Structures are given as structure tokens and as C-alpha cells.
PDB file of C-alpha atoms and ligand atoms in Angstrom:
ATOM      1  CA  UNK A 276     -20.968 -30.276  -9.963  1.00 31.00           C
ATOM      2  CA  UNK A 277     -20.514 -29.519 -13.627  1.00 31.00           C
ATOM      3  CA  UNK A 278     -22.029 -26.002 -13.144  1.00 30.00           C
ATOM      4  CA  UNK A 279     -19.175 -25.202 -10.927  1.00 33.00           C
ATOM      5  CA  UNK A 280     -16.341 -25.843 -13.504  1.00 36.00           C
ATOM      6  CA  UNK A 281     -14.722 -22.600 -14.803  1.00 38.00           C
ATOM      7  CA  UNK A 282     -14.781 -22.728 -18.586  1.00 46.00           C
ATOM      8  CA  UNK A 283     -11.414 -22.973 -19.310  1.00 76.00           C
ATOM      9  CA  UNK A 284      -9.838 -25.161 -16.532  1.00 92.00           C
ATOM     10  CA  UNK A 285      -8.021 -27.993 -17.819  1.00 94.00           C
ATOM     11  CA  UNK A 286      -8.776 -31.407 -16.001  1.00 96.00           C
ATOM     12  CA  UNK A 287      -5.505 -32.631 -15.228  1.00 96.00           C
ATOM     13  CA  UNK A 288      -4.801 -36.161 -14.103  1.00 96.00           C
ATOM     14  CA  UNK A 289      -4.395 -34.816 -10.572  1.00 97.00           C
ATOM     15  CA  UNK A 290      -7.336 -32.782 -10.445  1.00 97.00           C
ATOM     16  CA  UNK A 291      -9.399 -35.950 -11.748  1.00 97.00           C
ATOM     17  CA  UNK A 292      -8.339 -37.791  -8.546  1.00 97.00           C
ATOM     18  CA  UNK A 293      -9.146 -34.739  -6.186  1.00 97.00           C
ATOM     19  CA  UNK A 294     -12.424 -34.111  -7.724  1.00 97.00           C
ATOM     20  CA  UNK A 295     -13.436 -37.717  -7.449  1.00 97.00           C
ATOM     21  CA  UNK A 296     -12.736 -37.644  -3.587  1.00 96.00           C
ATOM     22  CA  UNK A 297     -13.928 -34.147  -2.980  1.00 96.00           C
ATOM     23  CA  UNK A 298     -17.323 -34.671  -4.497  1.00 95.00           C
ATOM     24  CA  UNK A 299     -19.600 -31.703  -4.201  1.00 95.00           C
ATOM     25  CA  UNK A 300     -16.826 -29.504  -2.391  1.00 97.00           C
ATOM     26  CA  UNK A 301     -14.598 -29.770  -5.301  1.00 97.00           C
ATOM     27  CA  UNK A 302     -14.318 -26.584  -7.675  1.00 97.00           C
ATOM     28  CA  UNK A 303     -12.214 -26.809 -10.703  1.00 97.00           C
ATOM     29  CA  UNK A 304     -10.588 -23.333 -11.899  1.00 95.00           C
ATOM     30  CA  UNK A 305      -7.828 -21.992 -14.015  1.00 92.00           C
ATOM     31  CA  UNK A 306      -4.983 -20.945 -11.887  1.00 91.00           C
ATOM     32  CA  UNK A 307      -5.205 -17.506 -13.676  1.00 84.00           C
ATOM     33  CA  UNK A 308      -8.926 -17.160 -13.413  1.00 84.00           C
ATOM     34  CA  UNK A 309     -10.773 -14.632 -11.347  1.00 82.00           C
ATOM     35  CA  UNK A 310     -11.892 -17.629  -8.883  1.00 88.00           C
ATOM     36  CA  UNK A 311      -8.247 -18.583  -8.274  1.00 90.00           C
ATOM     37  CA  UNK A 312      -7.134 -14.988  -7.765  1.00 84.00           C
ATOM     38  CA  UNK A 313      -6.839 -15.035  -4.137  1.00 87.00           C
ATOM     39  CA  UNK A 314      -4.903 -18.296  -4.086  1.00 91.00           C
ATOM     40  CA  UNK A 315      -2.724 -16.853  -6.977  1.00 88.00           C
ATOM     41  CA  UNK A 316      -1.867 -13.800  -4.954  1.00 81.00           C
ATOM     42  CA  UNK A 317      -1.394 -15.756  -1.595  1.00 87.00           C
ATOM     43  CA  UNK A 318       1.300 -17.773  -3.438  1.00 87.00           C
ATOM     44  CA  UNK A 319       2.771 -15.376  -5.585  1.00 77.00           C
ATOM     45  CA  UNK A 320       3.145 -12.880  -2.683  1.00 64.00           C
ATOM     46  CA  UNK A 321       3.732  -9.930  -4.990  1.00 49.00           C
ATOM     47  CA  UNK A 322       3.940  -7.620  -2.446  1.00 53.00           C
ATOM     48  CA  UNK A 323       7.455  -8.406  -1.022  1.00 54.00           C
ATOM     49  CA  UNK A 324      10.765  -7.517  -2.626  1.00 61.00           C
ATOM     50  CA  UNK A 325      11.422 -10.046  -5.570  1.00 68.00           C
ATOM     51  CA  UNK A 326      15.024 -10.061  -6.580  1.00 72.00           C
ATOM     52  CA  UNK A 327      14.365 -12.402  -9.503  1.00 79.00           C
ATOM     53  CA  UNK A 328      11.937  -9.717 -10.842  1.00 88.00           C
ATOM     54  CA  UNK A 329      14.511  -7.026 -10.244  1.00 90.00           C
ATOM     55  CA  UNK A 330      17.169  -8.700 -12.464  1.00 90.00           C
ATOM     56  CA  UNK A 331      14.336  -9.544 -15.144  1.00 93.00           C
ATOM     57  CA  UNK A 332      13.400  -5.993 -15.396  1.00 95.00           C
ATOM     58  CA  UNK A 333      17.071  -4.882 -15.508  1.00 95.00           C
ATOM     59  CA  UNK A 334      17.656  -7.475 -18.262  1.00 94.00           C
ATOM     60  CA  UNK A 335      14.574  -6.170 -20.356  1.00 96.00           C
ATOM     61  CA  UNK A 336      15.762  -2.486 -19.472  1.00 96.00           C
ATOM     62  CA  UNK A 337      19.280  -3.274 -21.257  1.00 96.00           C
ATOM     63  CA  UNK A 338      17.387  -3.918 -24.580  1.00 96.00           C
ATOM     64  CA  UNK A 339      15.007  -1.127 -24.465  1.00 97.00           C
ATOM     65  CA  UNK A 340      15.715   1.677 -27.256  1.00 96.00           C
ATOM     66  CA  UNK A 341      16.208   4.999 -25.777  1.00 94.00           C
ATOM     67  CA  UNK A 342      13.506   7.312 -26.649  1.00 91.00           C
ATOM     68  CA  UNK A 343      10.429   9.089 -24.860  1.00 89.00           C
ATOM     69  CA  UNK A 344       7.678   6.792 -25.980  1.00 93.00           C
ATOM     70  CA  UNK A 345       6.461   4.605 -22.955  1.00 97.00           C
ATOM     71  CA  UNK A 346       7.034   0.840 -22.604  1.00 98.00           C
ATOM     72  CA  UNK A 347       4.215  -1.912 -23.013  1.00 98.00           C
ATOM     73  CA  UNK A 348       4.246  -4.662 -20.701  1.00 98.00           C
ATOM     74  CA  UNK A 349       1.850  -7.430 -21.711  1.00 98.00           C
ATOM     75  CA  UNK A 350       0.111  -9.910 -19.271  1.00 97.00           C
ATOM     76  CA  UNK A 351       1.342  -7.959 -16.505  1.00 97.00           C
ATOM     77  CA  UNK A 352      -0.494  -9.945 -13.682  1.00 91.00           C
ATOM     78  CA  UNK A 353      -0.353  -8.315 -10.279  1.00 88.00           C
ATOM     79  CA  UNK A 354       2.696  -6.332 -11.152  1.00 93.00           C
ATOM     80  CA  UNK A 355       5.548  -8.496 -10.345  1.00 91.00           C
ATOM     81  CA  UNK A 356       7.803  -7.418 -13.167  1.00 95.00           C
ATOM     82  CA  UNK A 357       5.973  -3.975 -13.623  1.00 97.00           C
ATOM     83  CA  UNK A 358       7.325  -2.165 -10.111  1.00 96.00           C
ATOM     84  CA  UNK A 359      10.706  -3.116 -10.771  1.00 96.00           C
ATOM     85  CA  UNK A 360      10.453  -1.803 -14.206  1.00 97.00           C
ATOM     86  CA  UNK A 361       8.800   1.366 -12.873  1.00 97.00           C
ATOM     87  CA  UNK A 362      11.719   1.653 -10.232  1.00 96.00           C
ATOM     88  CA  UNK A 363      14.237   1.861 -13.334  1.00 96.00           C
ATOM     89  CA  UNK A 364      12.584   5.377 -14.105  1.00 97.00           C
ATOM     90  CA  UNK A 365      10.463   3.724 -17.075  1.00 97.00           C
ATOM     91  CA  UNK A 366       6.937   4.817 -18.207  1.00 98.00           C
ATOM     92  CA  UNK A 367       4.796   1.673 -18.338  1.00 98.00           C
ATOM     93  CA  UNK A 368       1.497   0.730 -19.586  1.00 98.00           C
ATOM     94  CA  UNK A 369       0.568  -2.657 -17.948  1.00 98.00           C
ATOM     95  CA  UNK A 370      -1.967  -4.813 -20.094  1.00 98.00           C
ATOM     96  CA  UNK A 371      -3.668  -7.729 -18.269  1.00 96.00           C
ATOM     97  CA  UNK A 372      -6.438  -9.810 -19.015  1.00 92.00           C
ATOM     98  CA  UNK A 373      -7.746 -10.475 -15.492  1.00 87.00           C
ATOM     99  CA  UNK A 374      -9.609  -7.721 -13.870  1.00 89.00           C
ATOM    100  CA  UNK A 375      -8.735  -8.980 -10.590  1.00 84.00           C
ATOM    101  CA  UNK A 376      -5.061  -8.727 -11.414  1.00 87.00           C
ATOM    102  CA  UNK A 377      -5.179  -5.394 -12.831  1.00 93.00           C
ATOM    103  CA  UNK A 378      -7.348  -4.368  -9.342  1.00 91.00           C
ATOM    104  CA  UNK A 379      -4.378  -5.835  -7.269  1.00 88.00           C
ATOM    105  CA  UNK A 380      -1.741  -3.830  -9.369  1.00 93.00           C
ATOM    106  CA  UNK A 381      -3.777  -0.704  -9.317  1.00 96.00           C
ATOM    107  CA  UNK A 382      -4.103  -1.170  -5.545  1.00 93.00           C
ATOM    108  CA  UNK A 383      -0.207  -1.407  -5.195  1.00 93.00           C
ATOM    109  CA  UNK A 384       0.267   1.526  -7.578  1.00 96.00           C
ATOM    110  CA  UNK A 385      -2.303   3.684  -5.363  1.00 97.00           C
ATOM    111  CA  UNK A 386       0.133   3.188  -2.497  1.00 95.00           C
ATOM    112  CA  UNK A 387       3.394   4.087  -4.503  1.00 96.00           C
ATOM    113  CA  UNK A 388       4.585   7.637  -4.589  1.00 97.00           C
ATOM    114  CA  UNK A 389       2.755  10.036  -6.908  1.00 97.00           C
ATOM    115  CA  UNK A 390       5.533  10.341  -9.389  1.00 97.00           C
ATOM    116  CA  UNK A 391       5.523   6.660  -9.909  1.00 98.00           C
ATOM    117  CA  UNK A 392       1.746   6.644 -10.161  1.00 98.00           C
ATOM    118  CA  UNK A 393       2.213   9.184 -12.876  1.00 98.00           C
ATOM    119  CA  UNK A 394       4.375   6.847 -14.934  1.00 98.00           C
ATOM    120  CA  UNK A 395       2.026   3.752 -14.899  1.00 98.00           C
ATOM    121  CA  UNK A 396      -1.305   3.047 -16.551  1.00 98.00           C
ATOM    122  CA  UNK A 397      -2.973  -0.447 -15.821  1.00 98.00           C
ATOM    123  CA  UNK A 398      -5.406  -1.711 -18.226  1.00 98.00           C
ATOM    124  CA  UNK A 399      -7.616  -4.578 -18.540  1.00 97.00           C
ATOM    125  CA  UNK A 400      -7.013  -6.123 -22.146  1.00 97.00           C
ATOM    126  CA  UNK A 401      -6.251  -9.189 -24.417  1.00 97.00           C
ATOM    127  CA  UNK A 402      -2.738  -9.381 -25.517  1.00 98.00           C
ATOM    128  CA  UNK A 403      -3.874 -11.361 -28.537  1.00 98.00           C
ATOM    129  CA  UNK A 404      -5.934  -8.551 -29.644  1.00 98.00           C
ATOM    130  CA  UNK A 405      -5.220  -4.947 -28.391  1.00 98.00           C
ATOM    131  CA  UNK A 406      -5.617  -1.373 -29.560  1.00 98.00           C
ATOM    132  CA  UNK A 407      -4.111   1.761 -27.981  1.00 98.00           C
ATOM    133  CA  UNK A 408      -4.034   5.119 -29.767  1.00 97.00           C
ATOM    134  CA  UNK A 409      -0.304   5.363 -29.046  1.00 96.00           C
ATOM    135  CA  UNK A 410       2.935   3.559 -29.798  1.00 97.00           C
ATOM    136  CA  UNK A 411       5.470   2.160 -27.753  1.00 98.00           C
ATOM    137  CA  UNK A 412       9.410   1.930 -27.768  1.00 97.00           C
ATOM    138  CA  UNK A 413       9.341  -1.537 -26.416  1.00 98.00           C
ATOM    139  CA  UNK A 414       6.610  -4.276 -25.937  1.00 98.00           C
ATOM    140  CA  UNK A 415       7.730  -6.684 -22.998  1.00 98.00           C
ATOM    141  CA  UNK A 416       6.356 -10.207 -22.181  1.00 97.00           C
ATOM    142  CA  UNK A 417       7.768 -11.834 -18.978  1.00 95.00           C
ATOM    143  CA  UNK A 418       9.625 -15.028 -19.352  1.00 90.00           C
ATOM    144  CA  UNK A 419       7.359 -18.149 -19.990  1.00 86.00           C
ATOM    145  CA  UNK A 420       4.175 -16.186 -20.439  1.00 91.00           C
ATOM    146  CA  UNK A 421       3.687 -16.374 -24.077  1.00 93.00           C
ATOM    147  CA  UNK A 422       3.094 -19.854 -23.356  1.00 87.00           C
ATOM    148  CA  UNK A 423      -0.424 -18.690 -22.260  1.00 86.00           C
ATOM    149  CA  UNK A 424      -1.284 -18.182 -25.719  1.00 90.00           C
ATOM    150  CA  UNK A 425      -2.137 -20.807 -28.364  1.00 86.00           C
ATOM    151  CA  UNK A 426      -1.437 -20.565 -32.141  1.00 89.00           C
ATOM    152  CA  UNK A 427      -4.239 -18.210 -33.021  1.00 94.00           C
ATOM    153  CA  UNK A 428      -3.666 -16.106 -29.898  1.00 95.00           C
ATOM    154  CA  UNK A 429      -0.009 -15.655 -30.735  1.00 95.00           C
ATOM    155  CA  UNK A 430      -0.857 -14.587 -34.301  1.00 97.00           C
ATOM    156  CA  UNK A 431      -2.984 -12.147 -32.943  1.00 98.00           C
ATOM    157  CA  UNK A 432      -0.270 -10.844 -30.462  1.00 98.00           C
ATOM    158  CA  UNK A 433       2.248 -10.254 -33.312  1.00 98.00           C
ATOM    159  CA  UNK A 434      -0.332  -8.371 -35.636  1.00 98.00           C
ATOM    160  CA  UNK A 435      -1.122  -6.404 -32.383  1.00 98.00           C
ATOM    161  CA  UNK A 436       2.468  -5.630 -31.434  1.00 98.00           C
ATOM    162  CA  UNK A 437       3.542  -4.581 -34.861  1.00 97.00           C
ATOM    163  CA  UNK A 438       0.754  -1.928 -34.909  1.00 97.00           C
ATOM    164  CA  UNK A 439       2.054  -0.527 -31.854  1.00 97.00           C
ATOM    165  CA  UNK A 440       5.756  -0.735 -31.973  1.00 97.00           C
ATOM    166  CA  UNK A 441       7.378   2.968 -32.475  1.00 96.00           C
ATOM    167  CA  UNK A 442       9.800   3.062 -35.257  1.00 94.00           C
ATOM    168  CA  UNK A 443      13.126   1.535 -34.226  1.00 95.00           C
ATOM    169  CA  UNK A 444      11.096  -0.281 -31.286  1.00 97.00           C
ATOM    170  CA  UNK A 445      11.765  -3.689 -29.779  1.00 98.00           C
ATOM    171  CA  UNK A 446       9.476  -6.408 -29.024  1.00 98.00           C
ATOM    172  CA  UNK A 447      11.190  -8.517 -26.165  1.00 98.00           C
ATOM    173  CA  UNK A 448      10.080 -11.607 -25.097  1.00 97.00           C
ATOM    174  CA  UNK A 449      11.445 -14.051 -22.490  1.00 93.00           C
ATOM    175  CA  UNK A 450      11.039 -17.634 -23.725  1.00 90.00           C
ATOM    176  CA  UNK A 451      11.489 -20.879 -21.552  1.00 81.00           C
ATOM    177  CA  UNK A 452      13.489 -23.420 -23.180  1.00 77.00           C
ATOM    178  CA  UNK A 453      12.325 -27.030 -23.853  1.00 71.00           C
ATOM    179  CA  UNK A 454      13.700 -29.686 -21.557  1.00 69.00           C
ATOM    180  CA  UNK A 455      14.576 -32.640 -23.894  1.00 62.00           C
ATOM    181  CA  UNK A 456      15.638 -34.773 -20.867  1.00 67.00           C
ATOM    182  CA  UNK A 457      12.772 -36.938 -20.594  1.00 59.00           C
ATOM    183  CA  UNK A 458      14.675 -38.945 -17.945  1.00 67.00           C
ATOM    184  CA  UNK A 459      14.050 -36.269 -15.255  1.00 73.00           C
ATOM    185  CA  UNK A 460      10.837 -37.311 -13.244  1.00 79.00           C
ATOM    186  CA  UNK A 461       7.809 -36.464 -15.295  1.00 86.00           C
ATOM    187  CA  UNK A 462       5.781 -35.965 -12.104  1.00 91.00           C
ATOM    188  CA  UNK A 463       6.686 -34.124  -8.855  1.00 92.00           C
ATOM    189  CA  UNK A 464       4.840 -32.707  -5.696  1.00 96.00           C
ATOM    190  CA  UNK A 465       5.934 -29.411  -3.974  1.00 94.00           C
ATOM    191  CA  UNK A 466       4.563 -27.864  -0.687  1.00 95.00           C
ATOM    192  CA  UNK A 467       3.964 -24.467  -0.668  1.00 93.00           C
ATOM    193  CA  UNK A 468       3.124 -21.795   1.750  1.00 93.00           C
ATOM    194  CA  UNK A 469       1.221 -18.640   1.017  1.00 90.00           C
ATOM    195  CA  UNK A 470       1.760 -15.156   2.339  1.00 86.00           C
ATOM    196  CA  UNK A 471      -1.286 -15.677   4.655  1.00 91.00           C
ATOM    197  CA  UNK A 472       0.505 -18.858   6.151  1.00 94.00           C
ATOM    198  CA  UNK A 473      -1.981 -21.209   4.323  1.00 95.00           C
ATOM    199  CA  UNK A 474      -0.307 -24.272   2.750  1.00 96.00           C
ATOM    200  CA  UNK A 475      -0.914 -25.660  -0.828  1.00 97.00           C
ATOM    201  CA  UNK A 476       0.295 -28.310  -2.695  1.00 97.00           C
ATOM    202  CA  UNK A 477       1.809 -28.100  -6.342  1.00 96.00           C
ATOM    203  CA  UNK A 478       1.475 -31.177  -8.449  1.00 97.00           C
ATOM    204  CA  UNK A 479       3.575 -30.647 -11.780  1.00 94.00           C
ATOM    205  CA  UNK A 480       3.547 -33.179 -14.735  1.00 93.00           C
ATOM    206  CA  UNK A 481       5.440 -33.051 -17.825  1.00 89.00           C
ATOM    207  CA  UNK A 482       4.321 -34.843 -20.822  1.00 87.00           C
ATOM    208  CA  UNK A 483       5.391 -34.963 -24.536  1.00 84.00           C
ATOM    209  CA  UNK A 484       2.796 -35.092 -27.198  1.00 82.00           C
ATOM    210  CA  UNK A 485       4.544 -35.172 -30.623  1.00 76.00           C
ATOM    211  CA  UNK A 486       7.382 -32.600 -30.451  1.00 72.00           C
ATOM    212  CA  UNK A 487       5.809 -30.595 -27.817  1.00 76.00           C
ATOM    213  CA  UNK A 488       6.539 -30.437 -24.284  1.00 83.00           C
ATOM    214  CA  UNK A 489       3.279 -29.871 -22.219  1.00 88.00           C
ATOM    215  CA  UNK A 490       3.377 -28.917 -18.265  1.00 88.00           C
ATOM    216  CA  UNK A 491       0.265 -29.585 -16.241  1.00 93.00           C
ATOM    217  CA  UNK A 492       0.154 -27.862 -12.943  1.00 94.00           C
ATOM    218  CA  UNK A 493      -2.514 -28.420 -10.285  1.00 97.00           C
ATOM    219  CA  UNK A 494      -2.500 -26.333  -6.995  1.00 97.00           C
ATOM    220  CA  UNK A 495      -4.813 -26.988  -4.297  1.00 97.00           C
ATOM    221  CA  UNK A 496      -4.935 -26.407  -0.396  1.00 97.00           C
ATOM    222  CA  UNK A 497      -2.991 -28.964   1.739  1.00 97.00           C
ATOM    223  CA  UNK A 498      -6.073 -29.256   3.655  1.00 96.00           C
ATOM    224  CA  UNK A 499      -8.043 -31.577   1.556  1.00 93.00           C
ATOM    225  CA  UNK A 500     -11.085 -31.326   3.719  1.00 95.00           C
ATOM    226  CA  UNK A 501     -11.715 -27.774   2.798  1.00 94.00           C
ATOM    227  CA  UNK A 502     -15.094 -27.026   1.816  1.00 95.00           C
ATOM    228  CA  UNK A 503     -15.283 -25.636  -0.912  1.00 95.00           C
ATOM    229  CA  UNK A 504     -12.138 -27.085  -1.825  1.00 97.00           C
ATOM    230  CA  UNK A 505     -10.653 -25.192  -4.899  1.00 97.00           C
ATOM    231  CA  UNK A 506      -8.562 -27.019  -7.328  1.00 97.00           C
ATOM    232  CA  UNK A 507      -6.665 -24.696  -9.575  1.00 97.00           C
ATOM    233  CA  UNK A 508      -5.156 -26.107 -12.727  1.00 96.00           C
ATOM    234  CA  UNK A 509      -3.115 -24.591 -15.762  1.00 91.00           C
ATOM    235  CA  UNK A 510      -1.531 -26.148 -18.805  1.00 88.00           C
ATOM    236  CA  UNK A 511       1.276 -24.600 -20.694  1.00 84.00           C
ATOM    237  CA  UNK A 512       2.703 -25.704 -23.889  1.00 81.00           C
ATOM    238  CA  UNK A 513       6.257 -24.770 -23.467  1.00 82.00           C
ATOM    239  CA  UNK A 514       6.869 -22.956 -26.895  1.00 81.00           C
ATOM    240  CA  UNK A 515       9.387 -24.222 -29.255  1.00 84.00           C
ATOM    241  CA  UNK A 516      11.806 -21.296 -29.806  1.00 88.00           C
ATOM    242  CA  UNK A 517      12.353 -22.210 -33.511  1.00 90.00           C
ATOM    243  CA  UNK A 518       8.550 -22.084 -33.881  1.00 90.00           C
ATOM    244  CA  UNK A 519       8.126 -18.831 -32.260  1.00 94.00           C
ATOM    245  CA  UNK A 520      10.969 -17.146 -34.500  1.00 96.00           C
ATOM    246  CA  UNK A 521       9.446 -18.545 -37.799  1.00 96.00           C
ATOM    247  CA  UNK A 522       6.228 -17.083 -36.838  1.00 97.00           C
ATOM    248  CA  UNK A 523       7.627 -13.798 -35.747  1.00 97.00           C
ATOM    249  CA  UNK A 524       9.559 -13.864 -39.186  1.00 98.00           C
ATOM    250  CA  UNK A 525       6.478 -14.428 -40.853  1.00 98.00           C
ATOM    251  CA  UNK A 526       4.562 -11.661 -39.203  1.00 97.00           C
ATOM    252  CA  UNK A 527       7.160  -9.213 -40.432  1.00 97.00           C
ATOM    253  CA  UNK A 528       9.876  -8.947 -37.899  1.00 98.00           C
ATOM    254  CA  UNK A 529      13.399  -9.259 -37.833  1.00 97.00           C
ATOM    255  CA  UNK A 530      14.343 -11.615 -35.063  1.00 97.00           C
ATOM    256  CA  UNK A 531      17.382 -12.286 -32.872  1.00 96.00           C
ATOM    257  CA  UNK A 532      17.856 -14.561 -30.159  1.00 94.00           C
ATOM    258  CA  UNK A 533      20.101 -14.561 -27.148  1.00 91.00           C
ATOM    259  CA  UNK A 534      20.511 -15.936 -23.688  1.00 88.00           C
ATOM    260  CA  UNK A 535      18.445 -14.101 -21.122  1.00 86.00           C
ATOM    261  CA  UNK A 536      20.957 -12.748 -18.561  1.00 78.00           C
ATOM    262  CA  UNK A 537      18.558 -12.483 -15.553  1.00 63.00           C
ATOM    263  CA  UNK A 538      18.598 -14.615 -12.407  1.00 60.00           C
ATOM    264  CA  UNK A 539      16.037 -17.288 -13.283  1.00 58.00           C
ATOM    265  CA  UNK A 540      15.879 -20.798 -12.240  1.00 52.00           C
ATOM    266  CA  UNK A 541      15.554 -22.185 -15.724  1.00 61.00           C
ATOM    267  CA  UNK A 542      17.151 -21.557 -18.801  1.00 76.00           C
ATOM    268  CA  UNK A 543      15.573 -18.675 -20.800  1.00 85.00           C
ATOM    269  CA  UNK A 544      15.998 -17.101 -23.859  1.00 90.00           C
ATOM    270  CA  UNK A 545      15.347 -13.742 -24.812  1.00 94.00           C
ATOM    271  CA  UNK A 546      13.635 -13.159 -28.316  1.00 96.00           C
ATOM    272  CA  UNK A 547      14.193  -9.624 -29.775  1.00 97.00           C
ATOM    273  CA  UNK A 548      12.103  -8.666 -32.733  1.00 98.00           C
ATOM    274  CA  UNK A 549      11.684  -5.265 -34.593  1.00 97.00           C
ATOM    275  CA  UNK A 550       9.942  -4.074 -37.691  1.00 95.00           C
ATOM    276  CA  UNK A 551      12.479  -3.171 -40.507  1.00 92.00           C
ATOM    277  CA  UNK A 552      12.554   0.406 -41.465  1.00 84.00           C
TER     278      UNK A 552
HETATM  279  N1  SAM B  73       3.856 -11.220 -16.037  1.00 69.88           N
HETATM  280  C1  SAM B  73       3.422 -11.420 -14.769  1.00 69.88           C
HETATM  281  C2  SAM B  73       4.517 -12.016 -13.973  1.00 69.88           C
HETATM  282  O1  SAM B  73       5.621 -12.160 -14.247  1.00 69.88           O
HETATM  283  O2  SAM B  73       4.415 -12.328 -12.667  1.00 69.88           O
HETATM  284  C3  SAM B  73       2.315 -12.641 -14.834  1.00 69.88           C
HETATM  285  C4  SAM B  73       2.673 -13.744 -15.443  1.00 69.88           C
HETATM  286  S1  SAM B  73       1.624 -15.108 -15.441  1.00 69.88           S
HETATM  287  C5  SAM B  73       2.613 -16.371 -15.723  1.00 69.88           C
HETATM  288  C6  SAM B  73       0.548 -15.008 -16.719  1.00 69.88           C
HETATM  289  C7  SAM B  73      -0.451 -13.746 -16.860  1.00 69.88           C
HETATM  290  O3  SAM B  73      -1.167 -13.768 -17.970  1.00 69.88           O
HETATM  291  C8  SAM B  73      -1.557 -14.009 -15.894  1.00 69.88           C
HETATM  292  O4  SAM B  73      -1.684 -12.816 -15.161  1.00 69.88           O
HETATM  293  C9  SAM B  73      -2.667 -14.193 -16.760  1.00 69.88           C
HETATM  294  O5  SAM B  73      -4.042 -13.565 -16.233  1.00 69.88           O
HETATM  295  C10 SAM B  73      -2.312 -13.225 -17.864  1.00 69.88           C
HETATM  296  N2  SAM B  73      -3.088 -13.611 -19.382  1.00 69.88           N
HETATM  297  C11 SAM B  73      -3.348 -14.717 -19.711  1.00 69.88           C
HETATM  298  N3  SAM B  73      -3.856 -14.757 -20.955  1.00 69.88           N
HETATM  299  C12 SAM B  73      -3.674 -13.413 -21.171  1.00 69.88           C
HETATM  300  C13 SAM B  73      -4.198 -12.815 -22.517  1.00 69.88           C
HETATM  301  N4  SAM B  73      -4.804 -13.181 -23.505  1.00 69.88           N
HETATM  302  N5  SAM B  73      -3.820 -11.195 -22.571  1.00 69.88           N
HETATM  303  C14 SAM B  73      -3.427 -10.740 -21.310  1.00 69.88           C
HETATM  304  N6  SAM B  73      -3.187 -11.381 -20.230  1.00 69.88           N
HETATM  305  C15 SAM B  73      -3.299 -12.732 -20.179  1.00 69.88           C
END
């Protein structure tokens, strides 16, 4: 079965148990990989109106400086936040690592009015190392998403963003706050129903190596007899805001932090960084 293991998938404790019982049927993959794209889309149901994304977009828009340069959204996924940003009249370049996610975003875009299509460019790219021949008045990362990058990835991100911010531009990042309450359950199961009606199970586990908070998620079909049986995992290190602020300052940004006013289930902070004139 090892040849079926996607390169970057984390073998969570829950995945271990599931792989042991599924035997040859079991396929481990990262939740954000191409292999898991169908399940991701089924669960995220990006097609419907998402009031959370609308309020997130409004909160970001409140901090975007006036100007004619476009806005760069990094790790845009299938466009959950991109479309509400477009609805606010912004011109958006959406960069995303997964070609399948970009294909989904582009498919939705093709169904949008021509005027909206004209204001959006979707590209496959790595937010830790990107190059455009233009600058942006804001670079945005949706809440929690910076956690997909490791230390080296974040260093590459800051360097790339610096090169692409127009004078007076803002780097805007939603950062989930660590939850120091270790008394809350460390492990929980949740039933999920996809847009297709298919049922899934989400297993969520928190753990605390050193001063870090790490979340392991494992998502799999509720029908454990499925063949193949896709076990999607992802590990997120909940970034310590103090560390991100220090990193941004070391990368040459002026930084402020405030509460993110969008309607989000968990407490999120907004990091605002700009390059001094
Ligand atoms: N921004 C979208 C939203 O709010 O729904 C997607 C957020 S999702 C938590 C994280 C996204 O980051 C995934 O679509 C994943 O493919 C993408 N991603 C992971 N690593 C990336 C990288 N190095 N560069 C660009 N995108 C990346």
C-alpha cells in the first residue's frame, strides 16, 4: 500500500487505525491534495452563498487602500473568499497551489458575468515563492490559511509579498488565535454531509508539542467499507501571532494587529503589514 501514500499526507493517529482496518482499500492523502479535491469540494460546497465568506471579504475590503492596482489573494482555494471580494467590485488575482482548485475556481468564473470575469485572474502558484510582473495594493490571506506554511515557507512568503506590494500597499492576514485552554476535549468526532449527500466523518485532535498548538484533522467516508477508502488528513500548526509579527518585522514590514471583525466561529486576529516608505 505504500505506493498509494501521497507524499505529504500526515499519518494521524486516527488514520493509523483506519488504515490498519481498511488494508489494501485504504488510501492516505492530504486533504488539500489533488487526490482529495473531490471530497474537499463536496464538503466545502463552495457553490452556495457563504455568509461567513461575505463578511470576511467585507472586513478585508475595509483595510484595502484606495487605488487602481489589483488585489492579490493567496491560497485562494476554489474561490470561497474570491467571489465575495469580486462582488465588492475589486479586481483580484487569485493564486493557488492546487491546479484542481484553480480549475474549479475558473469553472465558476466562466459562469459569472463577463464584467466579473474581466476583473479576475486565477493562477496556479506557490505563495512561498511567486513572481508577477505587476504590483498589488493589497495581498490577502484568508483566516487560518497561513498555517499551511512552515517556517521556511513563511520566510519565502514575506519576501515574495514585499516585492509585490505597491507603495502604501497592505499585507492583510487573518490569523487564528491559539487556544490555551487545554481542558477542552483534545479529540472530537463530527458528522459531515457533502453537497452530494455523501456522509463523512471529521476527526479533530489537538496536541501541544512545546509552546505550539497543533491540530490534526482526519476526514473519511462514513461508510468504512468503501473501496477505495480515501482517508484525508492535514496537520495545522496554529501559528503564534507574536512569532508571525516578529517574522514580518524582521522581513522589513511595519506591523499592527487588531481583531478581525468578520463573523467567524473562532477568535481571529487581523495582521496588517506594510513596507515603510
Ligand atoms: N482561501 C481559501 C478559503 O478561504 O476557503 C482556501 C483556504 S484552505 C484552508 C488552504 C488552501 O491553501 C488550499 O486551497 C491549499 O491548496 C492552499 N495552499 C496550500 N499550500 C499552498 C501554497 N504553498 N501556495 C498556495 N496555496 C497553497
